[in-house]
Coordinates of C-alpha atoms in Angstrom, one line a residue:
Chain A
X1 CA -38.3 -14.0 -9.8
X2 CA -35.4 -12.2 -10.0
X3 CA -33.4 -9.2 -9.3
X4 CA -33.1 -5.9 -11.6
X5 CA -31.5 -2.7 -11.9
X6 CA -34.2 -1.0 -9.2
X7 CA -34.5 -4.2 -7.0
X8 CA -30.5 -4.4 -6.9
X9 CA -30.7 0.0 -5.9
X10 CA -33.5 -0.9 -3.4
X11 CA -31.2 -3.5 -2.1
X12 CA -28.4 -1.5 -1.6
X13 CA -30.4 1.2 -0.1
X14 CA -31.5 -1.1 2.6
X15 CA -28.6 -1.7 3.1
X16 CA -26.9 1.7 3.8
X17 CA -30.2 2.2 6.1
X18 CA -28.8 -0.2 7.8
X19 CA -25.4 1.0 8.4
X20 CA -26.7 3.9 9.0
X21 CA -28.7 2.6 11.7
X22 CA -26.2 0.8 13.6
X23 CA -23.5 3.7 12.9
X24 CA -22.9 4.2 16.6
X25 CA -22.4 0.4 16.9
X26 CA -20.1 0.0 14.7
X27 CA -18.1 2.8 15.8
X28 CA -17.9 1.3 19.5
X29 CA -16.3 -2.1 18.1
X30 CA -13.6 0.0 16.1
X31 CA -13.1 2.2 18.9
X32 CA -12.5 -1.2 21.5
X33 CA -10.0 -2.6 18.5
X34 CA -9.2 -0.1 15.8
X35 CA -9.7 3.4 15.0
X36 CA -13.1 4.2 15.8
X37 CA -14.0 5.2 12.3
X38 CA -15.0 1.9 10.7
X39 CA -18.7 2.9 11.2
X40 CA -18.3 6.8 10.3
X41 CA -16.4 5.9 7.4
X42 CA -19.0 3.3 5.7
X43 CA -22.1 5.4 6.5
X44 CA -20.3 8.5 4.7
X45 CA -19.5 5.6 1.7
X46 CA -23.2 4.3 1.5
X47 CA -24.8 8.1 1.9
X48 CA -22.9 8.7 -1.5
X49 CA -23.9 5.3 -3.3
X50 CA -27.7 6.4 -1.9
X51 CA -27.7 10.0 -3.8
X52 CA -25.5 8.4 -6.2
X53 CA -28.6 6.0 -7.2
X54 CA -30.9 8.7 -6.1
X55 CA -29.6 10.8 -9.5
X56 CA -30.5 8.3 -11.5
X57 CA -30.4 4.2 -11.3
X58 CA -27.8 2.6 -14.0
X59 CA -29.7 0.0 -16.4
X60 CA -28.6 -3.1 -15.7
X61 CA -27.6 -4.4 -11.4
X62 CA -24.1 -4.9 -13.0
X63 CA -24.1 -1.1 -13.5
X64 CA -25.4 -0.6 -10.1
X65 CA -23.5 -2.7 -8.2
X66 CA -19.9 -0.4 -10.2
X67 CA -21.7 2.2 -9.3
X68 CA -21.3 1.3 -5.7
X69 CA -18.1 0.3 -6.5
X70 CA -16.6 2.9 -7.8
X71 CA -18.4 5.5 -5.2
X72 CA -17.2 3.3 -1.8
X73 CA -13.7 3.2 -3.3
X74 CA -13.5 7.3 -3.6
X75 CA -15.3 8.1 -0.7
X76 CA -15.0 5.5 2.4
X77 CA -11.1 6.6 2.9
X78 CA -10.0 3.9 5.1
X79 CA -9.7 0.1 4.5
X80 CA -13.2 -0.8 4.2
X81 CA -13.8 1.4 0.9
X82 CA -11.5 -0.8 -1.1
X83 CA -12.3 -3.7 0.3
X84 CA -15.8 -3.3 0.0
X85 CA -14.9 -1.5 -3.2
X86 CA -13.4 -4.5 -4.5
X87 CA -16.4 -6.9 -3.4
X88 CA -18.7 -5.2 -5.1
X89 CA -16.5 -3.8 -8.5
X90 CA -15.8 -7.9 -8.8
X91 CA -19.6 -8.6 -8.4
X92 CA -20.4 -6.1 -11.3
X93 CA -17.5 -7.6 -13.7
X94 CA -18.7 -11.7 -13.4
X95 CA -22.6 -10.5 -14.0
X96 CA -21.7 -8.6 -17.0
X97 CA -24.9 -6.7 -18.5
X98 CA -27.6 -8.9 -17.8
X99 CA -30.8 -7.2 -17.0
X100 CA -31.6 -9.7 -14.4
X101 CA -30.0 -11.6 -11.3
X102 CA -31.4 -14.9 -10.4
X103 CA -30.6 -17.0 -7.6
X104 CA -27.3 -18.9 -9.4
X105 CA -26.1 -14.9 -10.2
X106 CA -26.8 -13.8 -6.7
X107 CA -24.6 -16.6 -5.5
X108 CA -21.8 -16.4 -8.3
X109 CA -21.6 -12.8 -7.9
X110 CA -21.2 -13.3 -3.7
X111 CA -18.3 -15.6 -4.8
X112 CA -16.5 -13.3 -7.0
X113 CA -17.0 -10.3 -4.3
X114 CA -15.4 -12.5 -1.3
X115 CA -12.4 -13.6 -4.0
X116 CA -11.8 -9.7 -4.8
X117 CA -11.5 -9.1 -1.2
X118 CA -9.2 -12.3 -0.4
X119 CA -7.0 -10.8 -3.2
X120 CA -7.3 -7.4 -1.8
X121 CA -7.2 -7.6 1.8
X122 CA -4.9 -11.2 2.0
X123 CA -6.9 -12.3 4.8
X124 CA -8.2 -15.8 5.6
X125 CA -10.6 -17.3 7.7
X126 CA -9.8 -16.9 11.0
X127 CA -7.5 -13.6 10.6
X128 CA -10.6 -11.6 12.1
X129 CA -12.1 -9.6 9.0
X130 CA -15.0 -9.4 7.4
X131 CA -13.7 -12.5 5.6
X132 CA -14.9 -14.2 8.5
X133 CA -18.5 -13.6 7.1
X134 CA -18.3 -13.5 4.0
X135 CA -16.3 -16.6 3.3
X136 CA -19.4 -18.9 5.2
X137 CA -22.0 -16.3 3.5
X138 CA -20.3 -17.5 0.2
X139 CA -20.4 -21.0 1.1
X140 CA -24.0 -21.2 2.2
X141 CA -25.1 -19.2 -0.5
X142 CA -23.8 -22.0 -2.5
X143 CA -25.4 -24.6 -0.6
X144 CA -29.0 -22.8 -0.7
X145 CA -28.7 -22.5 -4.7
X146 CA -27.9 -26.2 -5.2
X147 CA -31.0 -26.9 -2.8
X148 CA -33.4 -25.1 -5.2
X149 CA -33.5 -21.6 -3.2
X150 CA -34.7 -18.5 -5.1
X151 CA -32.8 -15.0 -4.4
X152 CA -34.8 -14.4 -0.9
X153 CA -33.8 -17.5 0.2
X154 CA -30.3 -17.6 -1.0
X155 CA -29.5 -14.1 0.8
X156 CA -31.1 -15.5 3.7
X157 CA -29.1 -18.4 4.2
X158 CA -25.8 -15.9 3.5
X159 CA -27.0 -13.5 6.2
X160 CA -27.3 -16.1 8.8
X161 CA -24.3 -17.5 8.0
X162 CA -22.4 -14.0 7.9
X163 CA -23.9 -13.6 11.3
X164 CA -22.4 -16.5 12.6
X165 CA -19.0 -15.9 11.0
X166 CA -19.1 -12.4 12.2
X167 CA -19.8 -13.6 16.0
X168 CA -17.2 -16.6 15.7
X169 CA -14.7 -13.4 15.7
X170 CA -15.0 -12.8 19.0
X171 CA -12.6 -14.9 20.3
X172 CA -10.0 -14.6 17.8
X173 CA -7.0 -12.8 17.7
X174 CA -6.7 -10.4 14.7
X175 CA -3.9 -11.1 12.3
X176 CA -5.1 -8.7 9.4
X177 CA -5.7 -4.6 9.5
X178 CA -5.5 -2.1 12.5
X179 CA -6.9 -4.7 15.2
X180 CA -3.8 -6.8 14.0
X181 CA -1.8 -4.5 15.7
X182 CA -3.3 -5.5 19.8
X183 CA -2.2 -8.4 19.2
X184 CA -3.9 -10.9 21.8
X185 CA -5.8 -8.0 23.4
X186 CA -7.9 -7.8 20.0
X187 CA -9.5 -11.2 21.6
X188 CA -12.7 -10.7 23.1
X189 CA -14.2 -8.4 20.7
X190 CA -16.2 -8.9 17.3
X191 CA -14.6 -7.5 14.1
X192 CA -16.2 -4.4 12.9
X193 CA -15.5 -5.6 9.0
X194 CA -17.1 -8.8 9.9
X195 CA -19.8 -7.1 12.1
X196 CA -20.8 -5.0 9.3
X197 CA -20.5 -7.3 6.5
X198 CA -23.5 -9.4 8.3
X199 CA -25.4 -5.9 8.6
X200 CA -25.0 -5.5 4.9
X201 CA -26.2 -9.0 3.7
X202 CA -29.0 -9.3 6.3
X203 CA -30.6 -6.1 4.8
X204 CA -29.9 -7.0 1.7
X205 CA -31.7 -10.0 2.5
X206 CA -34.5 -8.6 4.0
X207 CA -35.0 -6.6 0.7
X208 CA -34.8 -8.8 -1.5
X209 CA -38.0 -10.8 0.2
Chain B
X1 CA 11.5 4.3 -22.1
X2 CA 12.2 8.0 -22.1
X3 CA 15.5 9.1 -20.3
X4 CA 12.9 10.8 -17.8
X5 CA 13.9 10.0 -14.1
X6 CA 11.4 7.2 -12.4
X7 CA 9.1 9.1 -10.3
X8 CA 7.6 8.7 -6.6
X9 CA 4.4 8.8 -5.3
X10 CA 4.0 9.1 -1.2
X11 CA 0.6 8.0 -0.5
X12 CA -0.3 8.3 3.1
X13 CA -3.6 8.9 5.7
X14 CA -2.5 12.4 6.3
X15 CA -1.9 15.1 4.1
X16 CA 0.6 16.7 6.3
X17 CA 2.5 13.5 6.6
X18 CA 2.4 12.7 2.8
X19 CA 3.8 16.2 1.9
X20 CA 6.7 16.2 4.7
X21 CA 7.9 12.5 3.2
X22 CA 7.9 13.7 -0.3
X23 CA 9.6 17.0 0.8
X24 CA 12.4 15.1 2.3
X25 CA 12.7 13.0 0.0
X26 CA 12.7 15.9 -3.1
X27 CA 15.8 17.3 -0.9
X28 CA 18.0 14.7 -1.6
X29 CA 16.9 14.1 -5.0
X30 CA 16.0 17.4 -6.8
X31 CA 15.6 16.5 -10.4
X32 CA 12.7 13.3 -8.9
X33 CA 9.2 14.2 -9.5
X34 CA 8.1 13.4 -6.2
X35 CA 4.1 13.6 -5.6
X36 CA 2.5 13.4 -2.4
X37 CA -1.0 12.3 -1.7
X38 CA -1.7 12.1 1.9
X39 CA -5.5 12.2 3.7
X40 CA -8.8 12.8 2.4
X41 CA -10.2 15.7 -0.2
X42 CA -11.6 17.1 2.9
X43 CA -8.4 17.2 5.1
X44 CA -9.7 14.1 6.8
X45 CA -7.5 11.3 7.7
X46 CA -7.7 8.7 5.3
X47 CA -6.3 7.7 1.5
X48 CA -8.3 9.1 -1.3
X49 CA -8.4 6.9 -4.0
X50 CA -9.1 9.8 -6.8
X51 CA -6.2 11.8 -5.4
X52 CA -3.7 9.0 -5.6
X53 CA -4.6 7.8 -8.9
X54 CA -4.0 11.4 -10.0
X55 CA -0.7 11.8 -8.4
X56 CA 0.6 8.8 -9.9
X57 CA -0.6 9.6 -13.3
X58 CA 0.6 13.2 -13.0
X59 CA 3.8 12.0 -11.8
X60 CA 4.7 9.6 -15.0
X61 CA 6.7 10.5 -17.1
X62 CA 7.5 7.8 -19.3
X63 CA 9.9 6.2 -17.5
X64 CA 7.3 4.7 -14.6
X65 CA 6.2 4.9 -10.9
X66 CA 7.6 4.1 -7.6
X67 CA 4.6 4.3 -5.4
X68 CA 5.0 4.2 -1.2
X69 CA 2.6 3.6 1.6
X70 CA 2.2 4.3 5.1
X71 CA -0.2 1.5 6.7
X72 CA -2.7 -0.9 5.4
X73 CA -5.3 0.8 3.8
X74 CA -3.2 3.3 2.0
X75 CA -1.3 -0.2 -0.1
X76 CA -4.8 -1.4 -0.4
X77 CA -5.8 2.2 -2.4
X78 CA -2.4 2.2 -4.0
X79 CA -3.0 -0.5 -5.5
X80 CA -6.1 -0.2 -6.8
X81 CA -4.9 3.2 -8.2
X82 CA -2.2 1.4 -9.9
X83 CA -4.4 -1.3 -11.0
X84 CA -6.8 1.3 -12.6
X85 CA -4.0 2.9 -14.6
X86 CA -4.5 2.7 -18.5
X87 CA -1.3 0.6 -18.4
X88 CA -0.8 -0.7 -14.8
X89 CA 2.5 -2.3 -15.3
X90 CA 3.6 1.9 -15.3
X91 CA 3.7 1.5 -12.3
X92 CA 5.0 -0.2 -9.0
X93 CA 3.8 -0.8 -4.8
X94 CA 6.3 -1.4 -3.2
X95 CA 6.2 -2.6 0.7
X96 CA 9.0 0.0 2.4
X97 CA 9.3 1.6 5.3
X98 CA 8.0 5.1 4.4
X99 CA 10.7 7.7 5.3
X100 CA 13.5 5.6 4.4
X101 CA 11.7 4.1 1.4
X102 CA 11.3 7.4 0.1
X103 CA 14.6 8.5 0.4
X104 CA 16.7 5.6 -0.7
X105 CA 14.1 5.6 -4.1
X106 CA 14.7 9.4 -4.3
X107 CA 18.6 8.9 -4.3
X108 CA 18.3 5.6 -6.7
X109 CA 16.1 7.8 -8.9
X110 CA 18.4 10.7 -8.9
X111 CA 21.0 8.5 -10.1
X112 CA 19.4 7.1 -12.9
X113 CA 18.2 3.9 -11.3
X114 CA 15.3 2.3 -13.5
X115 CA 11.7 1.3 -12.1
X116 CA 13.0 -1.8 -10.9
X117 CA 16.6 -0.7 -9.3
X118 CA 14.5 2.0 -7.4
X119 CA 11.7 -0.4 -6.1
X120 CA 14.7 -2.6 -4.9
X121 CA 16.6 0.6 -3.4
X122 CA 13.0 1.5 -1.0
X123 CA 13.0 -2.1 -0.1
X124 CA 16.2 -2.5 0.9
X125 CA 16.1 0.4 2.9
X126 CA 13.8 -1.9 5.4
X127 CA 17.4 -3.7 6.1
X128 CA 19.8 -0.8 6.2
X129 CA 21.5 -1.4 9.9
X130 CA 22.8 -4.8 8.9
X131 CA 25.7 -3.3 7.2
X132 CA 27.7 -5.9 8.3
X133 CA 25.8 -8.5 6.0
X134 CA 26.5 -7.0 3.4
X135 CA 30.4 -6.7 4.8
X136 CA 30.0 -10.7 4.8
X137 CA 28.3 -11.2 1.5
X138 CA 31.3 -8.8 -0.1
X139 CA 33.8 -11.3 1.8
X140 CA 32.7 -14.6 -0.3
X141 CA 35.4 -16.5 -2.4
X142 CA 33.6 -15.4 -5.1
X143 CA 33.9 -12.3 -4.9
X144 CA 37.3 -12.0 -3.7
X145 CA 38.1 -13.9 -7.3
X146 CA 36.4 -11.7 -9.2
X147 CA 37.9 -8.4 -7.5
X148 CA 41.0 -10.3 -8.4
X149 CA 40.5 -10.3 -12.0
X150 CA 38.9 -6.3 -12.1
X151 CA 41.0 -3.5 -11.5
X152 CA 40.4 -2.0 -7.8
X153 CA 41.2 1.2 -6.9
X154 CA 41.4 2.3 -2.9
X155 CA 41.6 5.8 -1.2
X156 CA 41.4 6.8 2.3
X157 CA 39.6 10.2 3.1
X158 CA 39.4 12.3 6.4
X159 CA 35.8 13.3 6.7
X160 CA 36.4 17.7 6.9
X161 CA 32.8 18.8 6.9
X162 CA 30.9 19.6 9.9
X163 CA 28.3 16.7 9.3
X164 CA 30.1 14.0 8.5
X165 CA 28.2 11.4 6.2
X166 CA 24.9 12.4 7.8
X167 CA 22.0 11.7 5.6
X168 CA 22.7 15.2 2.9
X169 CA 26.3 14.1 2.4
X170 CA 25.3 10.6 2.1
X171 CA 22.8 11.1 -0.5
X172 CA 25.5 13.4 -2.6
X173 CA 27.9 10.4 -2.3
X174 CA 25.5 7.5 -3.0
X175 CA 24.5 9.8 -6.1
X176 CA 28.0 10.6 -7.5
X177 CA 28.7 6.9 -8.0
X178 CA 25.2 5.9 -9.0
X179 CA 25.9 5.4 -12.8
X180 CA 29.7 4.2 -11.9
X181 CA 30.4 1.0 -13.2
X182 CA 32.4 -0.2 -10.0
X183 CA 31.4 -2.1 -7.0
X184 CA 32.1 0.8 -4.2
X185 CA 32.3 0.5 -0.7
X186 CA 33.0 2.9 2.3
X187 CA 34.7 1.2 5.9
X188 CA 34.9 3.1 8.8
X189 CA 37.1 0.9 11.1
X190 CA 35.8 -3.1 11.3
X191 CA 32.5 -1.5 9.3
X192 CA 31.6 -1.4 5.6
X193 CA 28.9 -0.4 3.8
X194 CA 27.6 0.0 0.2
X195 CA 28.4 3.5 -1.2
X196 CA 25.0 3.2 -3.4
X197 CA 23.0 2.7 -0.3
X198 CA 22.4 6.1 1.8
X199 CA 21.4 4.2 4.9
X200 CA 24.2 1.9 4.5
X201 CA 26.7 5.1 4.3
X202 CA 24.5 6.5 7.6
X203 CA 24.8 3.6 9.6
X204 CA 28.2 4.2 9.8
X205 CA 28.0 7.7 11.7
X206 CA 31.0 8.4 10.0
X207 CA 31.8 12.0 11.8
X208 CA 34.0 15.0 11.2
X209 CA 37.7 14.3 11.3
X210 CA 37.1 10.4 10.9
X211 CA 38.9 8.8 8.1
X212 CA 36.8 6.2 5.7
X213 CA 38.7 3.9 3.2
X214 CA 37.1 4.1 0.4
X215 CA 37.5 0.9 -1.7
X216 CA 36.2 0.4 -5.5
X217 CA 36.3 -3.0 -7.7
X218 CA 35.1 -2.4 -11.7
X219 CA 35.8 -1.3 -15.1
X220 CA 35.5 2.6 -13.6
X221 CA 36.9 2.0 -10.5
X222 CA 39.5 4.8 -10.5
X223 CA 36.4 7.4 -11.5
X224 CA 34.6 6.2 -8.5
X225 CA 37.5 7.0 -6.6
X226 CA 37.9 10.3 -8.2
X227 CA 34.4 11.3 -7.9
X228 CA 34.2 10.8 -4.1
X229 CA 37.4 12.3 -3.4
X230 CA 36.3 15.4 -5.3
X231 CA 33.2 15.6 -3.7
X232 CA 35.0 15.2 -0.3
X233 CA 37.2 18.2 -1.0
X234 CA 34.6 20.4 -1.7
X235 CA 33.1 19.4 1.6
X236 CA 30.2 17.8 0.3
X237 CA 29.1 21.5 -1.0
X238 CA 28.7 22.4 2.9

């Protein structure tokens, strides 16, 4: 079965349930690396996409997913809006105005969100940034498509790999964004980008089922 | 193209910061649109992405946009602003330190300098203390031929104002012989520097009562001469 316009809404509001949930968390990695905002700044971002989509849900999840878009890039104010502005905006374009997302779309438009935000951010694997997830959420996302998975699944396997990529940044040293600038002493601590960009794709996951 | 002057657009996290730059910057250059748009709507720290695609819109007109960052994010929403535009190529990013960026684009602008020349005059003004590379690059067979075969034109001038060619009287300078078609260059004893750049002129803390040799290779060398000389008599308007 797949995805539409209200699944895709429901989705996202899972998801800024979640970041709203783990708000403080997020703020305590930024505060040990960046600027301490990182959580305040997304949960103000998602609260706008969430009365956004509570005035009226676009027609098709392309339209939802701009929506998002265009809503995280106006009101997030510090790097994650157009980052995650850029994910999302690059999702809506490559799945166009169909009315439905199956698993192949889910994984395609994953793809085309972590190329937006390679583009945007110029950050590899390994810099320390949500890349770090969402470059492995990508690539298992892939994987669980070719093996037959349906959406549920297919977020699934992205979550858990996002999970892993966001932990593997723990020991790294960042290279990209505010943490870049502690040099060495960023080791030690998981990236907030990273951190919440497993947040995100775990809920969306878990609404999806 | 329009004969417009290339605008600027100072995006940074605060609002305070963004409207100081641009203010600076609108001193030393005052027929440049210069547009600030610093923090959030709310006066929160942070780059607005509404805000800045306005400014830069506002701030074109016709003859493109020179947009400047402070840190990360703010090139990340700049470019998307730019991006967005109805005709991107409009306008330009470019990576600069901010102040000086500003400034040096300001001056470039001033003078006439097209989208591209003032990109080139913010980035530059990231290498502006190694004035003596570009002493070296001026010293290469080259273009010791090719000052050979153009008329040169030399002055020396005893600096009579109270600032010397601090950054006000630098910018008048680099701006009379903007649209000069003459390769001009100040020395102040074993140091040179390009009399286009403003941080080139600074770097030489040229002072009251020192004497610069003012040296000009070109078809307008002798106006280049002239114009500085004027401009030093009337004590850089002091």
């Amino acid at each position: 079965m797949g995805c539409d316009a209200e699944r895709v809404a429901a989705v996202l509001r899972a998801g800024g349930a979640s970041v709203a949930e783990h708000k403080a968390e997020l703020i305590e990695l930024d505060r040990a690396i960046g600027d301490a905002d990182h959580g305040e700044n997304l949960d103000r971002g998602f609260a706008a996409v969430l009365s956004s989509l509570d005035a009226g849900v676009p027609e098709t999840p392309g339209a939802v997913l701009k929506t998002a878009a265009t809503t995280l890039i106006s009101k997030v104010g510090g790097a994650a809006g157009p980052l995650y502005g850029t994910a999302f905006l690059r999702a809506a374009t490559k799945l166009g105005d169909a009315s439905e997302l199956d698993a192949a779309a889910i994984a395609t438009g994953l793809r085309a969100a972590l190329d937006g935000v390679v583009a945007r951010g110029k950050a590899e694997v390994g810099d320390a940034t949500m890349v770090d997830a969402l470059a492995p959420a990508v690539e298992a996302a892939e994987r669980s498509h070719a093996d037959g998975g349906d959406v549920a699944a297919v977020l699934s396997a992205a979550a858990d790999a996002a999970k892993e990529g966001a932990d593997s940044t723990v020991p790294l040293t960042a290279r990209k964004g505010r943490a870049s600038y502690l040099g060495e002493r960023s080791v030690g601590h998981a990236d907030p980008g990273a951190t919440s960009t497993a947040l995100l794709l775990r809920s969306f996951a878990e609404a999806a089922r | 193209m329009s004969g417009e002057r290339v605008a600027l657009v100072v995006v940074s996290h605060s609002g305070g910061l963004a409207d100081g730059v641009a203010e600076v910057a609108a001193q030393m250059a005052p027929d440049v649109t210069v547009r600030p748009a610093g923090g959030l709507s709310d006066g929160g720290i942070g780059t607005d992405f509404e805000a800045v695609l306005a400014a830069v819109t506002e701030a074109d007109t016709g003859s493109g946009v020179v947009v400047l960052y402070d840190l990360g994010s703010a090139q990340m929403t700049a470019e998307m602003a730019v991006e967005s535009l109805p005709e991107p190529e409009a306008a330009v990013v470019v990576d600069a330190p901010l102040v000086e960026g500003a400034i040096a684009a300001a001056v470039s602008a001033q003078g006439g300098g097209d989208r591209a020349a003032v990109a080139d005059a913010a980035r530059a003004a990231a290498g502006r203390s190694e004035v003596t590379d570009t002493a070296e690059s001026a010293d290469g067979a080259d273009s010791e031929d090719a000052a050979a075969a153009e008329s040169g034109a030399k002055a020396e001038i005893t600096l009579a104002n109270e600032v010397g060619l601090h950054a006000r009287p630098a910018a008048l300078l680099a701006r009379c012989v903007a649209d000069v078609d003459a390769d001009v260059r100040i020395t102040l004893g074993d140091t040179e520097a390009d009399a286009r750049s403003v941080f080139s002129l600074m770097s030489l803390t040229a002072r009251k009562g020192d004497t610069v040799v003012v040296t000009a290779t070109g078809t307008q060398a002798e106006d280049a001469i002239a114009r500085i000389t004027a401009l030093a008599e009337r004590n850089f308007d002091e």
